[in-house]
PDB file of C-alpha atoms in Angstrom:
ATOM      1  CA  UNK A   1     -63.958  19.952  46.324  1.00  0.00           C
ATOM      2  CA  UNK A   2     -62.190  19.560  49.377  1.00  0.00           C
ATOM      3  CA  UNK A   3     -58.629  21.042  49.637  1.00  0.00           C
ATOM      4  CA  UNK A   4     -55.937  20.858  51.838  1.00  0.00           C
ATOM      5  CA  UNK A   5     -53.164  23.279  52.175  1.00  0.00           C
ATOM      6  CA  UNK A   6     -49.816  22.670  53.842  1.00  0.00           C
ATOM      7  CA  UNK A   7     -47.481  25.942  54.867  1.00  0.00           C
ATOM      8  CA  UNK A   8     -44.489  26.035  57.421  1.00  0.00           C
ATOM      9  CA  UNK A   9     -42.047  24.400  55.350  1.00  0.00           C
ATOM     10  CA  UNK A  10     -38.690  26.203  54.650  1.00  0.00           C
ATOM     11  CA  UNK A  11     -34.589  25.834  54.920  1.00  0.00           C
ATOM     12  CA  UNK A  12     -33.113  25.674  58.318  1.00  0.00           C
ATOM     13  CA  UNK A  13     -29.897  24.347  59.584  1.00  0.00           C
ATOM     14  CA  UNK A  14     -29.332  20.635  61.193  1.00  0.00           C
ATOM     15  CA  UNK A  15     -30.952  20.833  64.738  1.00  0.00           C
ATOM     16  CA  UNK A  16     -33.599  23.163  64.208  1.00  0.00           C
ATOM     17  CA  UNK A  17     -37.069  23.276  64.351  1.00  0.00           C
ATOM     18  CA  UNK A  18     -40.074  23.821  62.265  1.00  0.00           C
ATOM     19  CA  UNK A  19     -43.981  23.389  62.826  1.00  0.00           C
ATOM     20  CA  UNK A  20     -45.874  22.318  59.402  1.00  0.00           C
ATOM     21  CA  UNK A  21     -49.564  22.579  59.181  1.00  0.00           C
ATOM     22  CA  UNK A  22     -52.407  21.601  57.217  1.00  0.00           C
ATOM     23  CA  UNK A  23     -55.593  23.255  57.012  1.00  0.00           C
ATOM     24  CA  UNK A  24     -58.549  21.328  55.325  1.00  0.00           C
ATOM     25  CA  UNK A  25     -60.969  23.264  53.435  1.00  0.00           C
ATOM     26  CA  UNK A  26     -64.425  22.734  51.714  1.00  0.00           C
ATOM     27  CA  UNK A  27     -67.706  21.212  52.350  1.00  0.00           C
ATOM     28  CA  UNK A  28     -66.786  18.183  55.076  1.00  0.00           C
ATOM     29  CA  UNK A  29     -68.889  16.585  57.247  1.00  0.00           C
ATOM     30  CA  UNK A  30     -66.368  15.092  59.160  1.00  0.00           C
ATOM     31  CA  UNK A  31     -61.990  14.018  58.890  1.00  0.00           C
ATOM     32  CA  UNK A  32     -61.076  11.248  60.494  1.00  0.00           C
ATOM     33  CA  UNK A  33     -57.932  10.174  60.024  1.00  0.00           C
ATOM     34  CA  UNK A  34     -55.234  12.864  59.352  1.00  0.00           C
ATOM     35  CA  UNK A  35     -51.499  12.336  58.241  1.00  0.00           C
ATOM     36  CA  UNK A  36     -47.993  13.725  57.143  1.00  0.00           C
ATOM     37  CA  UNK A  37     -45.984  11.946  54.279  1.00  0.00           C
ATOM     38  CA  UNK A  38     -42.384  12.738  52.689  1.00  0.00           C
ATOM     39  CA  UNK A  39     -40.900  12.247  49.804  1.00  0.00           C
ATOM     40  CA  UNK A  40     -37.295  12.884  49.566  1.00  0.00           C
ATOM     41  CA  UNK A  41     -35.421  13.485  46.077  1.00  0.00           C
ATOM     42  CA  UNK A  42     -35.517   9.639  44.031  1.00  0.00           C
ATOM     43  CA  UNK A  43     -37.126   8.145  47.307  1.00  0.00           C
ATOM     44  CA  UNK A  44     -40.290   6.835  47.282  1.00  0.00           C
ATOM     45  CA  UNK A  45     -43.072   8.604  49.526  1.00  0.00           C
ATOM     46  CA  UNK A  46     -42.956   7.163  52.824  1.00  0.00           C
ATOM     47  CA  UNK A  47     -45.431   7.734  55.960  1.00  0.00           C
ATOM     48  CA  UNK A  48     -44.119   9.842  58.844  1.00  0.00           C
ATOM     49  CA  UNK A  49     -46.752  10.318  60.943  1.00  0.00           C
ATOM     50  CA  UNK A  50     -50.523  10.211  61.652  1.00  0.00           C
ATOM     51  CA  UNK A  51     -53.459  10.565  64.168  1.00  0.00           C
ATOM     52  CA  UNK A  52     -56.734   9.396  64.317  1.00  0.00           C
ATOM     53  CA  UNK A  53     -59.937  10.794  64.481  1.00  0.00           C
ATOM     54  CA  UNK A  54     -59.923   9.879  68.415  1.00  0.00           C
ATOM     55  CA  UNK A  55     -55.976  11.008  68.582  1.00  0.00           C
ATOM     56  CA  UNK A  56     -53.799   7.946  68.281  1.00  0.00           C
ATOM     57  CA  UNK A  57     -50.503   8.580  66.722  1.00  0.00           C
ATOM     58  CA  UNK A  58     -47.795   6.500  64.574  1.00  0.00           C
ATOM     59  CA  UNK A  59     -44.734   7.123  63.647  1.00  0.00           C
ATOM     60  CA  UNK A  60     -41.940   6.203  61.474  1.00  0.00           C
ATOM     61  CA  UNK A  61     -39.175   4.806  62.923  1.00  0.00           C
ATOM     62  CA  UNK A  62     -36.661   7.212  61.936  1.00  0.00           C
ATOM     63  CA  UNK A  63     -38.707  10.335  63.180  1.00  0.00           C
ATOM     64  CA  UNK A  64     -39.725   9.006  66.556  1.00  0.00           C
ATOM     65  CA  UNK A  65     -38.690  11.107  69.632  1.00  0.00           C
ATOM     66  CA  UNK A  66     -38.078  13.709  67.245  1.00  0.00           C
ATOM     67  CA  UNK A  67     -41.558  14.815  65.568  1.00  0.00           C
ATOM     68  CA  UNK A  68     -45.195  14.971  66.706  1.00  0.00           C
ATOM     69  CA  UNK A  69     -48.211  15.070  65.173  1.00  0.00           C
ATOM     70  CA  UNK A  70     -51.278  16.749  66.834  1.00  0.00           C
ATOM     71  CA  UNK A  71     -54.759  18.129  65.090  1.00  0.00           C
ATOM     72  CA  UNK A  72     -57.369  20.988  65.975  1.00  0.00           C
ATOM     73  CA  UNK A  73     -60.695  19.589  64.982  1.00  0.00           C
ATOM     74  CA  UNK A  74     -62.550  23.071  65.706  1.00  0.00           C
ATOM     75  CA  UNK A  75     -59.930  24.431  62.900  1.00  0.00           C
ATOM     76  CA  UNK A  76     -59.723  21.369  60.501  1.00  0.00           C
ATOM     77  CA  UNK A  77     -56.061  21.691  60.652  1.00  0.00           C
ATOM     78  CA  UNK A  78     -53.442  18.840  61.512  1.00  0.00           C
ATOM     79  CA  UNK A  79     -49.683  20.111  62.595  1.00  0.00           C
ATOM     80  CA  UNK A  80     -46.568  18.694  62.133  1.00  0.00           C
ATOM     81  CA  UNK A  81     -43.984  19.868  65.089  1.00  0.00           C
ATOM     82  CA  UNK A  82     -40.242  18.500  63.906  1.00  0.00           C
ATOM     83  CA  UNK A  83     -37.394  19.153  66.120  1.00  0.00           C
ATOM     84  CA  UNK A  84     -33.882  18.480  65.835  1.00  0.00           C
ATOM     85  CA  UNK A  85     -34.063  18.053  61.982  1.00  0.00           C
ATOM     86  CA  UNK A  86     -31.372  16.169  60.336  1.00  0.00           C
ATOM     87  CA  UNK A  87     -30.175  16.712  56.655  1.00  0.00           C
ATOM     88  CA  UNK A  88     -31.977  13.255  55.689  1.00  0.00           C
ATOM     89  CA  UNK A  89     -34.890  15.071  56.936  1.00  0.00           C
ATOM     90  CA  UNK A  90     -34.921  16.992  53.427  1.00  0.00           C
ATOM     91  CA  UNK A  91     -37.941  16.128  51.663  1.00  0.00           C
ATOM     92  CA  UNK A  92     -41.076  17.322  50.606  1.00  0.00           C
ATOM     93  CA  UNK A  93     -43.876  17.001  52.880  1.00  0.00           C
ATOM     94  CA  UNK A  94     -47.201  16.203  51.932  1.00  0.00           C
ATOM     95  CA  UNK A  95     -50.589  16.468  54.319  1.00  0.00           C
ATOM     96  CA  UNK A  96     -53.450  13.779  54.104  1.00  0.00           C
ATOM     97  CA  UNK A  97     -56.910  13.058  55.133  1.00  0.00           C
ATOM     98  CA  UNK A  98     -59.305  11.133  54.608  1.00  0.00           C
ATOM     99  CA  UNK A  99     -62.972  13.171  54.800  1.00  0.00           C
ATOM    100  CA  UNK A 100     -66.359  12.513  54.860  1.00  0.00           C
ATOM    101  CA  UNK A 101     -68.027  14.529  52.367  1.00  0.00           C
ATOM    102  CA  UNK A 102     -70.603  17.209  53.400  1.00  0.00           C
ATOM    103  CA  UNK A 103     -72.182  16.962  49.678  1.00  0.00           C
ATOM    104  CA  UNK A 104     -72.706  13.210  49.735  1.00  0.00           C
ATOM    105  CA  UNK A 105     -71.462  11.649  52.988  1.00  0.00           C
ATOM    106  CA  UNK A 106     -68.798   9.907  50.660  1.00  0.00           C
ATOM    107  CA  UNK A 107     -65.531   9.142  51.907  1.00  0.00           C
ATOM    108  CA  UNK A 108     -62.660  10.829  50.301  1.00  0.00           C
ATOM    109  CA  UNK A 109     -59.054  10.578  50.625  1.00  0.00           C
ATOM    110  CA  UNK A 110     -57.486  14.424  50.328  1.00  0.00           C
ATOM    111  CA  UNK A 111     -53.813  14.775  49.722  1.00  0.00           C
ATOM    112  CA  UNK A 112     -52.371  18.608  49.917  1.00  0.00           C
ATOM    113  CA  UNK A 113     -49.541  19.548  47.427  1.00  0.00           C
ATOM    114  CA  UNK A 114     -46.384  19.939  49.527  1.00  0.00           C
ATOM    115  CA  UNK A 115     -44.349  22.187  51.265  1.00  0.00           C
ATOM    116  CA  UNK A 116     -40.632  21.683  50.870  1.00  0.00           C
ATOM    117  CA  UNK A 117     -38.740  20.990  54.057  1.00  0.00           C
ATOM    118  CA  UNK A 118     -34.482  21.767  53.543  1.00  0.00           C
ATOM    119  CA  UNK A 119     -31.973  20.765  56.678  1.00  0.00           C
ATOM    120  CA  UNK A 120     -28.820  21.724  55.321  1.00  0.00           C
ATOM    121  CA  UNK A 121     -25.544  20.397  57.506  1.00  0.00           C
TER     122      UNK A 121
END
């Protein structure tokens, strides 16, 4: 019963910027690790960035420098900030966590349904 929700996503032109975010909803006891994935038309779903419970980020390769990942614990919400998008940025963008549950103290692994980032050239 826990949900997350993605919004932010849109079409912008090559070199712009957008700021994605996730909000987590439901009964939780506690998120600890948060992340953002992509999958791009007949590409397989690759990781592009994530944080920790305790705030330690990765990145892929090929968004490093560009995008950062940060989270709001208070707000349950994870952000995505991506600046200087390239086309090959186009993609949908999915947000994950994985959640302790406030019904059972089970540990779940949430994935939200998208938001579709365009970078046209």
């Amino acid at each position: 019963q826990v949900q997350l929700v993605e919004s932010g996503g849109g079409l912008v032109q090559a070199g712009w910027s957008l700021r994605l975010s996730c909000a987590a909803s439901g009964t939780i006891f506690s998120i600890n690790a948060m992340g953002w994935y992509r999958q791009a038309p007949g590409k397989q779903r690759e990781l592009v960035a994530r944080i920790t419970g305790g705030g330690s980020t990765n990145y892929a390769d090929s968004v490093k420098g560009r995008f950062t990942i940060s989270r709001d614990n208070a707000k349950k919400t994870v952000y995505l900030e991506m600046n200087n998008l390239k086309p090959e940025d186009t993609a949908v963008y999915y947000c994950n966590a994985d959640v302790v549950s406030g019904v059972d103290l089970g540990y779940l692994e949430v994935w939200g349904q998208g938001t579709l980032v365009t970078v046209s050239s």
